[in-house]
Amino acid sequence: MDPVNTRPKGMSIAIGNNAKIDLSTRTEEALLSFGYGKERGKDDDRFGYTIAGNTEAKENLPEGIAIGTNSFARAGSIEIGAHNLGADVEIGDTKGSEFSTYGFSPAAGRQLGVASTTVGTNSYANGMFTTTYGSYDVQSSQYQELHVVDTILDGYKNAFGTVVGSLNSNESIAAFPHSGAENSIIGTGNRVNNSSGTIAIGTGNEVKNTWGVTSATMILSQPLDSPKAMQDAIIDGAKKIQAALSWPSEMGTRSTAYPLPRSLVQGMNLRAKTAYLIATSMS
């Protein structure tokens, strides 16, 4: 499970048919090497970071936990639940075959984010520091850790995305590079597509194309020294982004507002497209 070139002090756990762990020494792992140092990558990863030559960082790399059929976890990630969705069965803006774990990259199940927590039957997440609790949820993206272009276009998608409930989707397959980042989706049957910094609470809400650069881009562009430093960067980034925006409020169904990033949608069966929106209602 754990490659010989990584050798963390802890032991990863993989339980279940085809359950797998992937630990490496690449850029995303460097993000978890708080206090242990890292260096610029070389060769194919020269635009990122690496801990390949840092024994202490490798020994203290958080292990992964994958429990359940076809479960997959990268460094510091936890995935619990059966993952046996049919290849042609649609979930969010993708389908089951995109999350196949038969073999590693690029067919690593497109669940390649570090420090990601996914708990639930047939729930999938592709993004760094994502949190997903519930059944048949998805946080999708095309990120496959193939090359620097893949990292730039898809590596930040869904970062810090949070989904709680069932049948929710944080959709970033055909989307801008920061789609899904810092979205919070709580409830049942909510869909957020090509959006960032969005809060959707309730049942059957839909948000589309409410996007912009988030603090996730600044935070994850280079490794930080501690979890507190990352937390501080999130707080500072949120303040800067908020200060640059006006905050109009619309209440009701099918509301529209100015074409600015970030949305809050709370209620049932609400729609927000290409807007910055605060909406609270039921229809």
Tab-separated table of C-alpha atoms in Angstrom:
chain	number	residue	atom	x	y	z
A	1	MET	CA	0.000	0.000	0.000
A	2	ASP	CA	2.673	2.469	1.012
A	3	PRO	CA	5.497	2.877	-1.564
A	4	VAL	CA	8.984	2.042	-0.323
A	5	ASN	CA	10.168	5.523	-1.275
A	6	THR	CA	7.681	7.119	1.130
A	7	ARG	CA	7.752	4.952	4.280
A	8	PRO	CA	5.625	6.976	6.717
A	9	LYS	CA	5.853	6.025	10.382
A	10	GLY	CA	2.146	5.245	10.400
A	11	MET	CA	0.601	2.405	8.411
A	12	SER	CA	-2.161	3.076	5.914
A	13	ILE	CA	-5.334	1.007	6.061
A	14	ALA	CA	-7.085	-0.496	3.030
A	15	ILE	CA	-9.972	-2.871	3.752
A	16	GLY	CA	-12.375	-4.160	1.130
A	17	ASN	CA	-12.360	-5.531	-2.389
A	18	ASN	CA	-10.004	-3.409	-4.531
A	19	ALA	CA	-9.511	-0.801	-1.786
A	20	LYS	CA	-6.320	1.183	-2.483
A	21	ILE	CA	-3.961	3.756	-1.007
A	22	ASP	CA	-1.637	6.066	-2.957
A	23	LEU	CA	1.131	7.866	-1.084
A	24	SER	CA	3.748	9.824	-3.000
A	25	THR	CA	6.141	12.746	-2.596
A	26	ARG	CA	4.605	15.231	-5.027
A	27	THR	CA	3.235	18.767	-4.651
A	28	GLU	CA	0.022	17.884	-2.834
A	29	GLU	CA	1.951	15.776	-0.323
A	30	ALA	CA	4.287	18.732	0.201
A	31	LEU	CA	1.243	20.760	1.268
A	32	LEU	CA	0.855	18.365	4.217
A	33	SER	CA	4.502	18.535	5.261
A	34	PHE	CA	3.922	21.243	7.839
A	35	GLY	CA	7.185	22.156	9.538
A	36	TYR	CA	9.285	19.550	7.755
A	37	GLY	CA	10.418	21.530	4.722
A	38	LYS	CA	10.098	20.940	1.016
A	39	GLU	CA	11.791	21.972	-2.200
A	40	ARG	CA	10.974	22.828	-5.763
A	41	GLY	CA	10.279	19.807	-7.885
A	42	LYS	CA	12.503	18.564	-10.660
A	43	ASP	CA	11.949	17.169	-14.131
A	44	ASP	CA	8.210	16.643	-14.792
A	45	ASP	CA	7.269	18.226	-11.464
A	46	ARG	CA	9.666	21.159	-11.660
A	47	PHE	CA	6.799	23.668	-11.501
A	48	GLY	CA	5.595	22.205	-8.207
A	49	TYR	CA	7.117	21.000	-4.968
A	50	THR	CA	8.497	17.703	-3.712
A	51	ILE	CA	9.484	15.999	-0.475
A	52	ALA	CA	11.301	13.180	-2.269
A	53	GLY	CA	14.641	14.094	-0.698
A	54	ASN	CA	13.283	14.855	2.769
A	55	THR	CA	13.305	11.751	4.959
A	56	GLU	CA	11.676	13.458	7.936
A	57	ALA	CA	8.828	14.817	5.815
A	58	LYS	CA	8.207	11.399	4.271
A	59	GLU	CA	8.251	9.650	7.641
A	60	ASN	CA	5.666	12.065	9.012
A	61	LEU	CA	3.387	12.068	5.973
A	62	PRO	CA	-0.214	11.340	7.086
A	63	GLU	CA	-1.280	7.886	5.998
A	64	GLY	CA	-4.477	7.135	4.079
A	65	ILE	CA	-7.530	5.099	5.086
A	66	ALA	CA	-9.730	3.376	2.484
A	67	ILE	CA	-12.523	1.099	3.710
A	68	GLY	CA	-15.101	-0.422	1.382
A	69	THR	CA	-15.305	-1.866	-2.114
A	70	ASN	CA	-13.253	0.150	-4.627
A	71	SER	CA	-12.406	2.786	-2.016
A	72	PHE	CA	-9.370	4.958	-2.737
A	73	ALA	CA	-7.394	7.324	-0.533
A	74	ARG	CA	-4.355	9.520	-1.038
A	75	ALA	CA	-2.107	10.926	1.721
A	76	GLY	CA	-4.075	12.185	4.698
A	77	SER	CA	-7.379	11.134	3.121
A	78	ILE	CA	-10.169	8.968	4.499
A	79	GLU	CA	-12.723	7.230	2.299
A	80	ILE	CA	-15.323	4.930	3.840
A	81	GLY	CA	-18.190	3.251	2.004
A	82	ALA	CA	-18.961	1.027	-0.953
A	83	HIS	CA	-17.991	2.503	-4.329
A	84	ASN	CA	-19.578	0.284	-6.951
A	85	LEU	CA	-21.612	2.678	-9.084
A	86	GLY	CA	-22.117	1.295	-12.588
A	87	ALA	CA	-19.805	2.594	-15.315
A	88	ASP	CA	-22.602	4.300	-17.272
A	89	VAL	CA	-24.626	5.469	-14.291
A	90	GLU	CA	-24.740	9.268	-14.078
A	91	ILE	CA	-23.886	11.105	-10.888
A	92	GLY	CA	-23.765	14.910	-10.984
A	93	ASP	CA	-22.028	16.023	-14.182
A	94	THR	CA	-20.115	12.771	-14.582
A	95	LYS	CA	-20.638	9.000	-14.358
A	96	GLY	CA	-19.377	5.988	-12.475
A	97	SER	CA	-16.629	5.049	-14.924
A	98	GLU	CA	-14.785	8.306	-14.187
A	99	PHE	CA	-14.169	7.075	-10.638
A	100	SER	CA	-12.847	3.615	-11.496
A	101	THR	CA	-10.012	2.542	-9.190
A	102	TYR	CA	-8.706	-0.272	-11.346
A	103	GLY	CA	-5.059	0.738	-11.438
A	104	PHE	CA	-3.392	3.993	-10.483
A	105	SER	CA	-2.960	7.281	-12.388
A	106	PRO	CA	-4.524	8.260	-14.609
A	107	ALA	CA	-7.256	5.745	-13.689
A	108	ALA	CA	-7.029	6.411	-9.956
A	109	GLY	CA	-10.691	7.120	-9.664
A	110	ARG	CA	-10.263	10.885	-10.075
A	111	GLN	CA	-10.193	11.121	-6.302
A	112	LEU	CA	-6.690	12.521	-6.050
A	113	GLY	CA	-6.984	15.207	-3.397
A	114	VAL	CA	-4.939	14.981	-0.206
A	115	ALA	CA	-6.518	15.482	3.239
A	116	SER	CA	-9.917	14.613	1.775
A	117	THR	CA	-12.659	13.014	3.901
A	118	THR	CA	-15.417	11.080	2.128
A	119	VAL	CA	-17.919	8.995	4.092
A	120	GLY	CA	-20.990	7.464	2.468
A	121	THR	CA	-22.248	4.929	-0.045
A	122	ASN	CA	-21.135	5.730	-3.588
A	123	SER	CA	-19.971	9.231	-2.717
A	124	TYR	CA	-16.933	10.567	-4.570
A	125	ALA	CA	-14.711	13.628	-4.254
A	126	ASN	CA	-11.812	14.950	-6.331
A	127	GLY	CA	-10.190	17.918	-4.618
A	128	MET	CA	-7.771	18.912	-1.878
A	129	PHE	CA	-9.120	19.240	1.674
A	130	THR	CA	-12.652	18.291	0.608
A	131	THR	CA	-15.269	17.033	3.059
A	132	THR	CA	-18.153	14.828	1.911
A	133	TYR	CA	-20.686	13.179	4.239
A	134	GLY	CA	-23.726	11.369	2.868
A	135	SER	CA	-24.778	8.917	0.179
A	136	TYR	CA	-24.543	9.456	-3.580
A	137	ASP	CA	-22.809	12.805	-3.315
A	138	VAL	CA	-20.131	13.914	-5.764
A	139	GLN	CA	-17.456	16.604	-5.996
A	140	SER	CA	-16.222	16.138	-9.549
A	141	SER	CA	-13.317	17.410	-11.627
A	142	GLN	CA	-11.087	16.254	-14.450
A	143	TYR	CA	-7.901	16.409	-12.368
A	144	GLN	CA	-5.733	13.323	-12.957
A	145	GLU	CA	-2.305	14.595	-11.879
A	146	LEU	CA	-0.936	14.115	-15.388
A	147	HIS	CA	1.208	17.221	-15.982
A	148	VAL	CA	1.579	20.893	-15.135
A	149	VAL	CA	-1.278	21.968	-17.445
A	150	ASP	CA	-3.612	19.499	-15.734
A	151	THR	CA	-2.554	20.911	-12.364
A	152	ILE	CA	-3.110	24.545	-13.417
A	153	LEU	CA	-6.501	23.920	-15.056
A	154	ASP	CA	-7.944	21.333	-12.679
A	155	GLY	CA	-5.744	21.019	-9.579
A	156	TYR	CA	-7.532	23.720	-7.546
A	157	LYS	CA	-11.058	22.549	-8.335
A	158	ASN	CA	-13.248	21.715	-5.332
A	159	ALA	CA	-10.497	22.669	-2.855
A	160	PHE	CA	-12.012	23.032	0.637
A	161	GLY	CA	-15.406	22.064	-0.797
A	162	THR	CA	-17.894	20.760	1.788
A	163	VAL	CA	-20.929	18.593	1.024
A	164	VAL	CA	-23.230	17.259	3.754
A	165	GLY	CA	-26.406	15.319	2.965
A	166	SER	CA	-27.364	13.013	0.112
A	167	LEU	CA	-27.709	13.335	-3.654
A	168	ASN	CA	-25.807	16.615	-3.752
A	169	SER	CA	-23.285	17.558	-6.438
A	170	ASN	CA	-20.404	20.040	-6.531
A	171	GLU	CA	-19.792	19.957	-10.286
A	172	SER	CA	-16.500	20.988	-11.895
A	173	ILE	CA	-15.959	18.758	-14.939
A	174	ALA	CA	-16.518	21.349	-17.689
A	175	ALA	CA	-15.681	24.363	-15.570
A	176	PHE	CA	-13.266	27.205	-14.912
A	177	PRO	CA	-10.046	26.395	-12.954
A	178	HIS	CA	-11.380	27.408	-9.518
A	179	SER	CA	-14.803	25.819	-9.805
A	180	GLY	CA	-16.018	24.039	-6.696
A	181	ALA	CA	-13.492	25.729	-4.407
A	182	GLU	CA	-14.807	26.778	-0.996
A	183	ASN	CA	-18.372	25.745	-1.826
A	184	SER	CA	-20.574	24.591	1.067
A	185	ILE	CA	-23.579	22.431	0.139
A	186	ILE	CA	-25.843	21.204	2.927
A	187	GLY	CA	-29.125	19.354	2.440
A	188	THR	CA	-30.569	17.037	-0.185
A	189	GLY	CA	-30.559	17.101	-3.965
A	190	ASN	CA	-28.670	20.372	-4.368
A	191	ARG	CA	-26.609	21.079	-7.480
A	192	VAL	CA	-23.780	23.648	-7.720
A	193	ASN	CA	-22.119	23.829	-11.138
A	194	ASN	CA	-19.112	25.885	-12.302
A	195	SER	CA	-19.257	28.018	-9.161
A	196	SER	CA	-17.003	28.901	-6.237
A	197	GLY	CA	-17.444	30.442	-2.795
A	198	THR	CA	-21.097	29.386	-2.820
A	199	ILE	CA	-23.328	28.334	0.071
A	200	ALA	CA	-26.364	26.211	-0.847
A	201	ILE	CA	-28.564	25.088	2.054
A	202	GLY	CA	-31.842	23.199	1.765
A	203	THR	CA	-33.441	20.918	-0.799
A	204	GLY	CA	-33.351	20.959	-4.582
A	205	ASN	CA	-31.454	24.216	-5.008
A	206	GLU	CA	-29.347	24.881	-8.096
A	207	VAL	CA	-26.499	27.358	-8.595
A	208	LYS	CA	-24.616	27.802	-11.856
A	209	ASN	CA	-21.810	30.054	-13.109
A	210	THR	CA	-21.423	32.126	-9.932
A	211	TRP	CA	-17.664	32.098	-9.784
A	212	GLY	CA	-14.445	33.954	-9.232
A	213	VAL	CA	-10.943	33.568	-7.836
A	214	THR	CA	-11.038	32.243	-4.276
A	215	SER	CA	-8.543	32.331	-1.451
A	216	ALA	CA	-7.856	28.647	-2.195
A	217	THR	CA	-5.700	29.665	-5.143
A	218	MET	CA	-3.410	31.762	-2.967
A	219	ILE	CA	-3.301	29.210	-0.157
A	220	LEU	CA	-2.460	26.160	-2.248
A	221	SER	CA	-0.010	27.780	-4.667
A	222	GLN	CA	2.836	26.960	-2.290
A	223	PRO	CA	3.209	24.921	0.925
A	224	LEU	CA	2.732	26.736	4.234
A	225	ASP	CA	4.497	26.100	7.540
A	226	SER	CA	1.552	25.069	9.711
A	227	PRO	CA	-2.200	24.383	9.775
A	228	LYS	CA	-2.609	27.727	11.572
A	229	ALA	CA	-0.766	29.491	8.757
A	230	MET	CA	-3.180	27.881	6.297
A	231	GLN	CA	-6.146	28.884	8.441
A	232	ASP	CA	-4.850	32.459	8.678
A	233	ALA	CA	-4.406	32.537	4.895
A	234	ILE	CA	-8.010	31.421	4.427
A	235	ILE	CA	-9.275	34.140	6.777
A	236	ASP	CA	-7.118	36.854	5.208
A	237	GLY	CA	-8.051	35.758	1.703
A	238	ALA	CA	-11.757	35.796	2.520
A	239	LYS	CA	-11.469	39.314	3.932
A	240	LYS	CA	-9.690	40.603	0.833
A	241	ILE	CA	-12.192	39.039	-1.532
A	242	GLN	CA	-15.173	40.268	0.504
A	243	ALA	CA	-13.786	43.804	0.654
A	244	ALA	CA	-13.538	43.886	-3.130
A	245	LEU	CA	-17.203	43.023	-3.602
A	246	SER	CA	-20.508	44.708	-3.007
A	247	TRP	CA	-23.006	42.465	-1.276
A	248	PRO	CA	-26.496	42.806	-2.812
A	249	SER	CA	-29.286	40.674	-1.398
A	250	GLU	CA	-32.175	39.179	-3.305
A	251	MET	CA	-34.944	37.222	-1.589
A	252	GLY	CA	-37.345	34.961	-3.413
A	253	THR	CA	-37.345	32.315	-6.099
A	254	ARG	CA	-35.578	32.565	-9.416
A	255	SER	CA	-33.812	35.717	-8.235
A	256	THR	CA	-31.095	37.432	-10.226
A	257	ALA	CA	-28.399	39.880	-9.204
A	258	TYR	CA	-25.145	41.375	-10.390
A	259	PRO	CA	-22.626	39.221	-12.278
A	260	LEU	CA	-20.232	38.858	-9.350
A	261	PRO	CA	-18.768	35.769	-7.702
A	262	ARG	CA	-20.113	34.010	-4.617
A	263	SER	CA	-23.664	33.079	-3.707
A	264	LEU	CA	-25.829	32.147	-0.738
A	265	VAL	CA	-28.922	30.151	-1.620
A	266	GLN	CA	-31.095	28.965	1.255
A	267	GLY	CA	-34.487	27.302	0.933
A	268	MET	CA	-36.098	24.941	-1.551
A	269	ASN	CA	-36.058	24.800	-5.346
A	270	LEU	CA	-34.146	28.041	-5.835
A	271	ARG	CA	-32.113	28.925	-8.914
A	272	ALA	CA	-29.139	31.247	-9.298
A	273	LYS	CA	-27.259	31.678	-12.566
A	274	THR	CA	-24.339	33.910	-13.470
A	275	ALA	CA	-24.826	36.090	-10.433
A	276	TYR	CA	-23.781	36.961	-6.941
A	277	LEU	CA	-26.882	36.099	-4.985
A	278	ILE	CA	-28.254	35.827	-1.490
A	279	ALA	CA	-31.645	34.115	-1.721
A	280	THR	CA	-33.868	32.786	1.042
A	281	SER	CA	-37.269	31.334	0.218
A	282	MET	CA	-39.335	28.280	-0.655
A	283	SER	CA	-41.293	27.573	-3.794
